[in-house]
Amino acid sequence: MDTLPPSPGPFEPSAQPPMSVLVYRQQADPPRELPVLSNRAIGWAATALIVLGAGVAVALLVAFGDGGHSGRLEAIKTAGTIVLGTGGAAALWLTARRQRTSELSLNQAHAAHATTIADAEARRITDLYGKAADQLGSAQAPVRLAGLYALERLAQDNPAQRQTIVDLLCAYLRMPYRPPQREPVRRPGVPRPLLNSHARQRASVRLAPPAPRADALTAEYAEAEQERQVRRTAQTILFRHLKFGTKDEPVETFWPDINLDLTGAVLGPANLIGCRIVAADFTDATFTGDVWFNDVRFRLNAVFTGARFTGVAQFANTRFDHEADFRRATFDKAARFADVDFRGNTTFKQAAFRSEAVFTGATFAADAWFAEAGFGGEVNFGKARFAGLGVFAHTRFAANAYFAHTHFDIGADFGEARFDGAFTGFVAANLGSARFHATEFGRNIEFSGALFAEDTTFAMARFDAGVEFTRARFHGTAHFGGARFTKPAVFEEAVFVGDTRFYDCRFDGLTTFERARFEANVWFESAEFADGAGFTKTVFRGEVKFLNTRFGDVCGFFQARFEDDIVFSWIRFGGPVSFTGTDFARPPRIKTVWVRADVRKIGSGSVWPPGTEVRDVCERPYVASEGEWGTLVLAPPDDPAGYQQAPENSSR
């Protein structure tokens, strides 16, 4: 279960163009050549016009000429009008063509002018970018600062260049860097005791090693401090332009659709409150101070693999729309993930929380992995919700752990986890299909009111202190095989809906199932109750088997109710037993049941099930004898009442 599915890199789903020094506009295709009106075409058009006029005149004379002078004149006029109209149309067409040619020429001139301006702008941006980049490589801190502010202005005025400039700032922050230590103090020379002249002469050859020059140390510290200020300015510029603001009041300087690659970067105190980031990669990054990721939204993957937080890490109300990867991350101080919305797979595998960790109200929409993580301080998952699997296998909790009202929709895996804190609480938690195989519990464990909605296993678990399952509900099968309870175990009013097994369990402290209810079969096979067990008013609706079970002290079934078969086979009662008021729907099946007969050890009598009595090992009527054992057998047929009660001087 601890194998994570392969996940895409933080930038794989992004539609951003590949990284380059600058983002240039695409080169436009050359315009197509326009058709040219040739002289031959003009001549043919004139000839066609003359032929058309002559043909129309002849046709009119033939059709409408009546032989008179006036008729022929009208036909000629009509033909001339048609020829003139056709010529006018041709002239209009030529004029329109000339106008179109002029407009095309004007558009080409405008395009050429725009290209010239764009080329000039690109050259200007390139020059500014190059100069700013050169300034970042300067040995003088003020020059580097000037380069940073020049890049910020360039990105603000040119949205197309923002991702490229952000990449440059990230690359600068990824450069090797060692934060300055405290300002050095010149070490004095090695003190020497007062010597006489002879001793001083001999010691003069043993000169103290020369101490480093104070001015050199001071200069080195000053240079490191200046670089720290430059880097702090770079990350301030970077994060300042990722702040979104609100829908009603957006921040004008916000840069949308930005990716961050700060792999291995050394960052100081960082304030990213309210930022919007597409994808971020903080692999092996180091935050040397407090960091605030409150109200941040990561649209794609957020990778913090191997990151180290030396100060307080605040992630309150953060939203991860895709995967969140905190594998091997280290939190030296408090880590607060209250009300965080994890919408993709989340992993804190092998993460180290050296102080308190707060996940109250967090929501995990997919699988969440905390396997092999270490919690050195108090951890709180109160009211958190796991829609997928919640895996805490092999995790160690060194301090108090709180899972009150935590909801696991599918299941919780705490296999081989270890709880060493003073208190561990799963009060009113919904654990789904819970797995606590070989889990080690320290002091004061409480599952009161917990709901185990599916199958549950506590096989091989170890409880080194008292544990409470008061009013817990097990809706699936419950398996406690091989569990060890070294202190009192309380199952009062617990409800077991499915089959329940306490195979090979050991209860070293007093164990009580008072008013518990077993709706299905229950087996106490090879179980041992070293300090007694109480089943007062317990209801068994399924088959009950006590096979090879040992009761070291008082065992009571006062007013218990068995609605199905009850089997006592190879049982040993080392103390008084009470079946007073017990209701058996069917006669109990008894085979080789040993009872303690030492009245001085017991101090009181026992009440056995109806139809049974105590005999000695040879099946004879029992006579009290100190230190001996007897057997519980069915009563003789001549005892119609069936209640066998031993004399006052004997065990009953």
XYZ file of C-alpha atoms in Angstrom:
652
model
C 0.000 0.000 0.000
C 2.989 2.281 0.399
C 3.738 2.453 -3.324
C 2.657 5.718 -4.831
C 1.383 5.867 -8.385
C 3.628 7.715 -10.839
C 2.851 11.389 -10.969
C 3.598 13.932 -13.658
C 6.211 16.590 -13.114
C 5.156 19.978 -11.861
C 5.208 21.515 -15.309
C 4.038 18.656 -17.542
C 0.351 19.613 -17.738
C 1.185 23.253 -18.391
C 0.494 24.801 -21.769
C 3.344 27.312 -21.365
C 5.852 27.636 -24.226
C 9.332 26.256 -23.723
C 11.721 28.415 -21.745
C 13.882 30.838 -23.771
C 15.868 33.943 -23.179
C 13.100 36.145 -24.533
C 9.715 35.557 -26.094
C 9.702 37.031 -29.608
C 6.727 37.655 -31.837
C 6.326 35.207 -34.708
C 7.666 36.341 -38.079
C 4.835 37.264 -40.463
C 4.551 35.624 -43.891
C 5.386 37.925 -46.858
C 2.257 39.371 -48.580
C 1.102 37.840 -51.858
C 1.764 39.750 -55.106
C -1.280 41.544 -56.527
C -2.279 40.985 -60.205
C -1.126 43.803 -62.610
C -3.402 45.181 -65.429
C -1.369 44.860 -68.687
C -1.607 46.979 -71.914
C -2.797 43.957 -73.891
C -5.710 43.530 -71.487
C -6.596 47.226 -71.915
C -6.502 46.918 -75.759
C -8.674 43.837 -75.787
C -11.163 45.544 -73.482
C -11.393 48.615 -75.843
C -11.848 46.395 -78.912
C -14.555 44.416 -77.150
C -16.313 47.678 -76.224
C -16.289 48.943 -79.888
C -17.510 45.598 -81.198
C -20.241 45.577 -78.593
C -21.412 49.093 -79.587
C -21.442 48.300 -83.283
C -23.234 45.034 -82.755
C -25.917 46.654 -80.606
C -26.454 49.479 -83.189
C -26.866 47.004 -86.046
C -29.214 44.879 -84.030
C -31.368 47.899 -83.154
C -31.462 49.152 -86.750
C -32.569 45.763 -87.960
C -35.088 45.232 -85.236
C -36.611 48.690 -84.785
C -35.537 50.695 -87.900
C -38.711 51.291 -90.025
C -36.732 52.684 -92.961
C -37.410 56.231 -91.887
C -34.817 58.748 -90.896
C -36.173 59.263 -87.403
C -36.275 55.546 -86.615
C -32.660 55.009 -87.617
C -31.646 58.070 -85.576
C -33.333 56.731 -82.464
C -31.690 53.341 -82.888
C -28.265 54.959 -83.264
C -28.879 57.101 -80.139
C -29.884 54.056 -78.133
C -26.796 52.147 -79.303
C -24.596 55.099 -78.400
C -26.176 55.337 -74.972
C -25.482 51.658 -74.347
C -21.864 52.033 -75.496
C -21.377 55.100 -73.286
C -22.943 53.298 -70.299
C -20.663 50.328 -70.808
C -17.650 52.624 -71.055
C -18.747 54.420 -67.862
C -18.997 51.111 -66.061
C -15.522 50.201 -67.244
C -14.240 53.584 -66.070
C -15.916 53.089 -62.690
C -14.310 49.664 -62.391
C -10.900 51.153 -63.160
C -11.456 53.872 -60.569
C -12.429 51.293 -57.913
C -9.364 49.264 -58.763
C -7.190 52.351 -58.432
C -8.778 53.079 -55.014
C -8.192 49.551 -53.847
C -4.594 49.727 -54.960
C -4.132 52.920 -52.980
C -5.666 51.379 -49.855
C -3.515 48.290 -50.151
C -0.451 50.467 -50.470
C -1.511 52.388 -47.383
C -2.074 49.175 -45.415
C 1.307 47.882 -46.438
C 2.847 51.126 -45.311
C 1.091 50.834 -41.955
C 2.198 47.206 -41.601
C 5.755 48.132 -42.405
C 5.579 50.930 -39.862
C 4.164 48.573 -37.222
C 6.887 46.049 -37.993
C 9.486 48.744 -37.635
C 8.031 49.769 -34.287
C 7.829 46.127 -33.120
C 11.408 45.508 -34.166
C 12.491 48.624 -32.334
C 10.516 47.539 -29.258
C 12.029 44.054 -29.400
C 15.512 45.556 -29.692
C 14.737 47.835 -26.760
C 13.485 44.946 -24.638
C 16.497 42.862 -25.586
C 18.838 45.698 -24.679
C 17.098 46.293 -21.343
C 17.068 42.579 -20.584
C 20.732 42.200 -21.455
C 21.754 45.196 -19.371
C 19.710 43.984 -16.389
C 21.192 40.505 -16.698
C 24.676 42.009 -16.806
C 23.863 43.970 -13.676
C 22.875 40.770 -11.866
C 26.369 39.460 -12.517
C 28.024 42.506 -10.976
C 30.186 42.178 -7.874
C 28.518 45.258 -6.371
C 25.288 44.670 -4.462
C 23.716 48.045 -5.445
C 24.251 47.207 -9.108
C 22.557 43.830 -8.664
C 19.653 45.512 -6.918
C 19.302 47.933 -9.827
C 19.210 45.003 -12.211
C 16.413 43.355 -10.223
C 14.258 46.460 -10.257
C 14.931 46.928 -13.977
C 13.718 43.391 -14.629
C 10.615 44.002 -12.521
C 9.723 47.122 -14.523
C 10.398 45.305 -17.779
C 8.073 42.460 -16.799
C 5.373 44.789 -15.574
C 5.324 46.711 -18.876
C 5.627 43.619 -21.089
C 3.276 40.777 -20.094
C 4.699 38.462 -22.755
C 8.104 38.597 -21.038
C 6.943 37.900 -17.476
C 7.466 34.145 -17.358
C 10.934 34.523 -18.856
C 11.902 37.161 -16.297
C 10.421 35.029 -13.499
C 12.567 32.156 -14.733
C 15.624 34.413 -14.530
C 14.798 35.483 -10.980
C 14.284 31.845 -9.995
C 17.601 30.913 -11.588
C 19.315 33.639 -9.577
C 17.779 32.332 -6.357
C 18.876 28.793 -7.246
C 22.522 29.842 -7.320
C 24.698 28.358 -4.536
C 24.445 30.494 -1.441
C 25.362 30.281 2.227
C 23.504 32.596 4.589
C 25.755 34.839 6.701
C 26.521 33.782 10.223
C 26.691 36.132 13.173
C 29.107 39.011 12.774
C 32.586 37.737 13.685
C 34.486 39.059 16.647
C 38.251 39.197 16.588
C 39.653 36.541 18.804
C 42.257 37.712 21.280
C 45.627 36.047 21.496
C 46.190 32.978 23.624
C 46.530 34.124 27.278
C 49.715 33.046 28.958
C 50.636 32.923 32.631
C 53.419 35.052 33.998
C 56.727 33.361 33.355
C 60.193 33.970 34.623
C 62.858 34.962 32.182
C 64.098 31.420 31.571
C 60.603 30.025 30.957
C 59.689 33.034 28.803
C 62.764 32.385 26.668
C 61.777 28.746 26.120
C 58.148 29.604 25.392
C 59.035 32.289 22.892
C 59.501 29.679 20.209
C 55.972 28.366 20.776
C 54.067 31.211 19.241
C 50.281 31.176 19.235
C 48.720 30.509 15.826
C 47.908 33.758 14.097
C 44.259 34.711 14.391
C 42.425 35.623 11.196
C 42.423 39.275 10.394
C 39.364 40.987 11.738
C 39.007 43.208 8.691
C 38.954 40.165 6.376
C 36.256 38.466 8.449
C 34.221 41.628 8.615
C 34.472 42.108 4.855
C 33.375 38.520 4.247
C 30.417 38.958 6.572
C 29.477 42.251 4.921
C 29.568 40.666 1.484
C 27.398 37.750 2.625
C 24.951 40.157 4.249
C 24.722 42.226 1.071
C 24.006 39.118 -0.974
C 21.303 38.178 1.519
C 19.645 41.540 0.988
C 19.825 41.132 -2.787
C 18.266 37.678 -2.642
C 15.610 38.879 -0.259
C 14.738 41.638 -2.725
C 14.575 39.111 -5.571
C 12.125 36.845 -3.761
C 10.095 39.869 -2.592
C 9.725 41.020 -6.193
C 8.850 37.492 -7.236
C 6.164 36.886 -4.627
C 4.751 40.409 -4.693
C 3.505 39.999 -8.237
C 1.831 36.648 -7.489
C -0.666 38.168 -5.060
C -4.109 38.047 -6.606
C -6.135 40.120 -4.192
C -9.885 39.536 -4.463
C -12.411 39.442 -7.286
C -13.836 42.741 -6.134
C -10.451 44.346 -5.544
C -7.832 42.651 -7.748
C -4.208 43.661 -7.465
C -3.117 45.625 -10.536
C 0.433 44.314 -10.369
C -0.656 40.638 -10.397
C 1.093 38.443 -12.956
C -1.168 35.538 -13.961
C -0.157 32.087 -15.260
C 3.269 32.000 -13.609
C 5.299 28.860 -12.873
C 8.026 28.748 -10.230
C 11.127 26.582 -10.310
C 13.070 27.121 -7.075
C 14.722 23.715 -6.873
C 17.463 23.779 -4.257
C 17.024 27.498 -3.591
C 17.891 29.018 -0.217
C 15.054 31.351 0.696
C 14.648 33.608 3.671
C 11.376 34.437 5.414
C 8.768 34.301 2.648
C 5.317 35.853 2.503
C 3.135 34.281 -0.182
C -0.220 35.031 1.414
C -2.929 35.192 -1.232
C -0.706 34.178 -4.161
C -1.932 32.350 -7.262
C 0.598 29.991 -8.843
C 0.187 27.614 -11.755
C 2.849 25.124 -10.671
C 5.705 25.302 -8.195
C 8.797 23.196 -7.631
C 10.532 23.703 -4.262
C 12.465 20.427 -4.326
C 15.311 20.510 -1.767
C 14.644 24.197 -1.115
C 15.543 25.656 2.284
C 13.435 28.278 4.036
C 15.695 29.914 6.632
C 12.858 31.712 8.421
C 9.117 31.683 8.862
C 7.094 31.135 5.703
C 3.454 31.963 5.024
C 1.532 30.099 2.316
C -1.860 31.102 3.679
C -4.664 31.333 1.114
C -2.318 30.292 -1.713
C -3.762 28.392 -4.667
C -1.672 25.970 -6.727
C -3.474 25.171 -9.969
C -1.101 22.331 -10.907
C 1.468 20.290 -9.002
C 3.160 21.701 -5.915
C 6.415 19.894 -5.147
C 8.203 20.318 -1.811
C 10.198 17.079 -1.930
C 13.127 17.277 0.470
C 12.360 20.878 1.380
C 13.398 22.143 4.802
C 11.493 24.676 6.853
C 13.683 26.036 9.656
C 10.978 28.418 10.870
C 7.241 28.177 11.322
C 5.466 26.911 8.175
C 1.972 28.327 7.711
C -0.324 26.738 5.100
C -3.714 27.731 6.506
C -6.554 27.727 3.941
C -4.176 26.796 1.133
C -5.650 25.028 -1.893
C -3.811 22.403 -3.926
C -5.832 21.736 -7.106
C -3.484 18.975 -8.216
C -0.882 16.856 -6.439
C 0.972 18.046 -3.338
C 4.301 16.351 -2.702
C 6.032 16.836 0.678
C 8.099 13.662 0.663
C 11.141 13.818 2.963
C 10.280 17.399 3.887
C 11.594 18.589 7.257
C 9.739 20.968 9.546
C 12.028 22.160 12.341
C 9.297 24.237 13.963
C 5.522 24.258 13.890
C 3.804 23.109 10.689
C 0.251 24.394 10.379
C -1.996 22.991 7.645
C -5.334 23.930 9.192
C -8.282 23.949 6.761
C -6.056 23.122 3.770
C -7.835 21.771 0.689
C -5.829 18.931 -0.912
C -7.709 18.065 -4.126
C -5.166 15.695 -5.626
C -2.988 12.929 -4.242
C -1.019 14.093 -1.233
C 2.134 12.600 0.205
C 4.116 13.375 3.341
C 5.961 10.084 3.155
C 9.127 10.109 5.308
C 8.476 13.709 6.288
C 9.905 14.846 9.635
C 7.786 17.062 11.890
C 10.085 18.032 14.767
C 7.562 20.269 16.453
C 3.785 20.494 16.490
C 1.830 19.620 13.356
C -1.701 20.919 12.873
C -4.038 19.493 10.219
C -7.353 20.389 11.852
C -10.160 20.725 9.335
C -7.953 19.712 6.410
C -9.625 17.982 3.460
C -7.907 15.249 1.432
C -9.977 14.586 -1.699
C -7.699 11.740 -2.866
C -5.226 9.383 -1.215
C -3.046 10.864 1.532
C 0.268 9.222 2.429
C 1.986 9.818 5.779
C 3.799 6.483 5.757
C 7.149 6.413 7.592
C 6.690 10.013 8.699
C 7.915 11.143 12.101
C 5.968 13.477 14.375
C 8.234 14.742 17.127
C 5.691 17.135 18.603
C 1.976 17.175 19.177
C -0.089 16.337 16.099
C -3.724 17.202 15.551
C -5.935 15.891 12.741
C -9.154 16.861 14.464
C -12.138 17.132 12.094
C -9.930 16.374 9.086
C -11.517 14.408 6.247
C -9.884 11.762 4.071
C -11.985 10.988 1.002
C -9.368 8.487 -0.151
C -7.033 6.242 1.790
C -5.278 7.677 4.803
C -1.975 5.834 5.132
C 0.054 6.221 8.349
C 1.883 2.898 8.177
C 5.229 2.790 10.028
C 4.643 6.336 11.268
C 5.921 7.367 14.695
C 4.080 9.752 16.992
C 6.433 10.855 19.757
C 3.919 13.157 21.465
C 0.161 13.440 21.820
C -1.866 12.555 18.732
C -5.432 13.745 18.245
C -7.796 12.311 15.631
C -11.048 13.433 17.248
C -13.980 13.516 14.796
C -11.620 12.671 11.934
C -13.406 11.079 8.982
C -11.878 8.384 6.757
C -14.314 7.651 3.912
C -12.453 4.584 2.643
C -10.045 3.524 5.328
C -7.195 4.318 7.690
C -3.954 2.365 7.697
C -1.875 2.658 10.881
C -0.116 -0.649 10.414
C 3.078 -0.918 12.518
C 2.729 2.691 13.600
C 3.956 3.714 17.027
C 2.260 6.078 19.466
C 4.609 7.158 22.274
C 2.726 10.218 23.463
C 0.939 10.633 26.784
C -2.430 10.573 25.028
C -3.746 9.248 21.736
C -7.342 9.954 20.899
C -9.658 8.739 18.141
C -12.746 10.023 19.917
C -15.833 9.933 17.662
C -13.637 9.265 14.629
C -14.976 7.488 11.536
C -12.195 5.127 10.549
C -13.801 3.284 7.628
C -11.815 0.125 7.017
C -9.228 0.470 9.778
C -5.915 -1.329 9.927
C -3.891 -1.246 13.150
C -1.838 -4.366 12.522
C 1.148 -4.608 14.919
C 0.585 -1.029 16.029
C 2.209 0.000 19.318
C 0.176 2.248 21.599
C 1.694 4.111 24.520
C -0.218 5.730 27.345
C -3.925 6.506 27.508
C -5.529 5.358 24.266
C -9.125 6.308 23.604
C -11.445 5.110 20.850
C -14.619 6.194 22.634
C -17.474 6.731 20.211
C -15.341 5.716 17.231
C -17.025 4.206 14.192
C -15.328 1.369 12.311
C -17.553 1.328 9.236
C -15.808 -1.581 7.508
C -13.562 -4.473 8.497
C -11.130 -3.658 11.290
C -7.969 -5.334 12.472
C -5.928 -4.829 15.625
C -4.011 -8.048 15.061
C -0.691 -8.155 16.936
C -1.313 -4.656 18.305
C 0.198 -3.751 21.661
C -1.467 -1.531 24.229
C 1.048 -0.571 26.926
C -1.515 1.502 28.834
C -5.227 1.627 29.380
C -7.437 1.714 26.304
C -11.086 2.662 25.987
C -13.486 1.498 23.295
C -16.530 2.856 25.121
C -19.515 3.116 22.745
C -17.313 2.211 19.793
C -19.109 0.606 16.843
C -17.620 -2.107 14.662
C -19.819 -2.521 11.570
C -17.560 -4.998 9.818
C -15.538 -7.892 11.131
C -13.282 -7.068 14.069
C -10.025 -8.963 14.431
C -7.911 -8.633 17.594
C -5.790 -11.724 17.024
C -2.549 -11.681 19.000
C -3.211 -8.278 20.565
C -1.662 -7.519 23.958
C -3.396 -5.358 26.560
C -1.026 -4.688 29.455
C -3.422 -2.352 31.292
C -7.221 -2.215 31.714
C -9.226 -2.461 28.498
C -12.735 -1.006 28.444
C -15.313 -2.073 25.836
C -18.353 -0.719 27.659
C -21.421 -0.281 25.434
C -19.399 -1.209 22.373
C -21.329 -2.660 19.431
C -19.891 -5.427 17.248
C -22.081 -5.896 14.151
C -19.848 -8.353 12.322
C -17.932 -11.399 13.445
C -15.405 -10.686 16.186
C -12.250 -12.599 17.046
C -10.076 -12.262 20.130
C -7.787 -15.083 19.111
C -4.648 -15.487 21.225
C -5.193 -12.149 22.977
C -3.703 -11.377 26.372
C -5.418 -9.013 28.784
C -3.066 -8.275 31.683
C -5.372 -5.676 33.209
C -9.011 -5.758 34.151
C -11.164 -6.061 31.021
C -14.793 -5.098 30.884
C -17.449 -5.577 28.207
C -20.265 -4.137 30.315
C -23.442 -3.526 28.261
C -21.562 -4.385 25.072
C -23.490 -5.975 22.202
C -22.262 -8.667 19.824
C -24.665 -8.936 16.869
C -22.761 -11.785 15.196
C -20.423 -14.576 16.199
C -17.604 -13.943 18.652
C -14.626 -16.152 19.497
C -12.328 -15.899 22.525
C -9.856 -18.532 21.361
C -6.688 -19.029 23.426
C -7.338 -15.693 25.093
C -6.083 -14.935 28.596
C -7.648 -12.520 31.102
C -4.943 -12.287 33.755
C -6.761 -9.812 35.988
C -10.354 -10.800 35.405
C -13.083 -9.960 32.933
C -16.543 -8.494 33.227
C -19.452 -9.200 30.866
C -22.170 -7.522 32.903
C -25.372 -7.090 30.901
C -23.543 -8.020 27.724
C -25.734 -9.231 24.864
C -24.513 -12.059 22.612
C -26.838 -12.550 19.639
C -24.561 -14.839 17.676
C -22.595 -17.934 18.547
C -20.102 -17.465 21.415
C -17.044 -19.625 21.879
C -14.639 -19.548 24.801
C -12.020 -22.023 23.600
C -8.882 -22.656 25.622
C -9.498 -19.405 27.483
C -7.999 -18.521 30.868
C -9.510 -16.220 33.472
C -7.001 -15.304 36.150
C -9.325 -13.568 38.583
C -12.938 -12.503 38.970
C -15.130 -13.164 35.940
C -18.722 -12.010 35.842
C -21.623 -12.595 33.443
C -24.155 -10.792 35.624
C -27.442 -10.423 33.704
C -25.697 -11.244 30.429
C -27.860 -12.640 27.620
C -26.890 -15.420 25.212
C -29.346 -15.716 22.299
C -27.456 -18.463 20.443
C -25.072 -21.289 21.232
C -22.502 -20.749 23.975
C -19.453 -23.012 24.223
C -17.005 -23.304 27.133
C -14.231 -25.678 26.110
C -10.914 -26.147 27.885
C -11.514 -23.132 30.108
C -9.781 -22.256 33.356
C -11.388 -19.923 35.907
C -8.776 -18.868 38.464
C -11.179 -16.787 40.546
C -14.822 -16.469 41.477
C -17.316 -16.592 38.640
C -20.846 -15.233 38.617
C -23.623 -16.158 36.213
C -26.280 -14.492 38.359
C -29.266 -13.466 36.275
C -27.663 -14.738 33.082
C -30.146 -15.602 30.344
C -29.365 -18.622 28.161
C -31.579 -19.147 25.136
C -29.940 -22.567 24.738
C -28.156 -24.744 27.285
C -24.418 -23.977 27.364
C -22.065 -26.596 26.012
C -19.360 -27.326 28.554
C -16.250 -29.405 28.067
C -13.232 -29.544 30.389
C -13.820 -26.412 32.419
C -11.452 -26.026 35.376
C -12.387 -23.917 38.396
C -10.322 -22.779 41.340
C -11.224 -24.399 44.674
C -8.992 -22.429 47.041
C -11.603 -20.649 49.187
C -9.057 -18.563 51.065
C -7.695 -17.270 47.770
C -11.146 -16.644 46.329
C -12.753 -15.069 49.354
C -16.285 -15.510 48.036
C -18.460 -18.046 46.287
C -19.318 -18.496 42.626
C -22.644 -18.868 40.840
C -22.547 -21.250 37.903
C -24.886 -21.583 34.910
C -28.110 -23.534 35.351
C -27.720 -27.265 34.954
C -24.062 -27.396 36.066
C -22.120 -28.196 39.215
C -18.525 -28.367 40.409
C -16.878 -31.768 40.890
C -13.361 -32.840 41.646
C -10.938 -34.024 39.001
C -12.275 -37.562 39.317
C -15.824 -36.460 38.577
C -16.832 -37.036 42.239
C -18.930 -34.587 44.267
C -16.640 -31.794 45.243
C -15.196 -31.509 48.769
C -13.345 -28.317 49.634
C -9.628 -28.794 49.797
C -7.201 -25.906 49.795
C -5.136 -25.517 46.645
C -7.112 -27.999 44.589
C -8.923 -27.519 41.307
C -12.348 -28.719 40.335
C -14.220 -29.178 37.090
C -17.495 -27.718 35.969
C -19.824 -30.384 34.631
C -23.505 -30.796 33.831
C -25.724 -31.358 36.864
C -27.107 -34.858 37.595
C -30.546 -35.584 36.163
C -32.115 -35.594 39.639
C -31.450 -31.871 40.020
C -34.471 -30.304 38.255
C -33.594 -26.767 39.289
C -30.234 -26.990 37.715
C -28.608 -24.368 39.918
C -25.760 -25.940 41.838
C -24.414 -23.842 44.649
C -21.483 -25.091 46.665
C -21.431 -24.934 50.460
C -20.164 -21.823 52.119
C -16.789 -23.414 52.755
C -16.220 -24.221 49.114
C -16.130 -22.656 45.680
C -19.487 -22.671 43.908
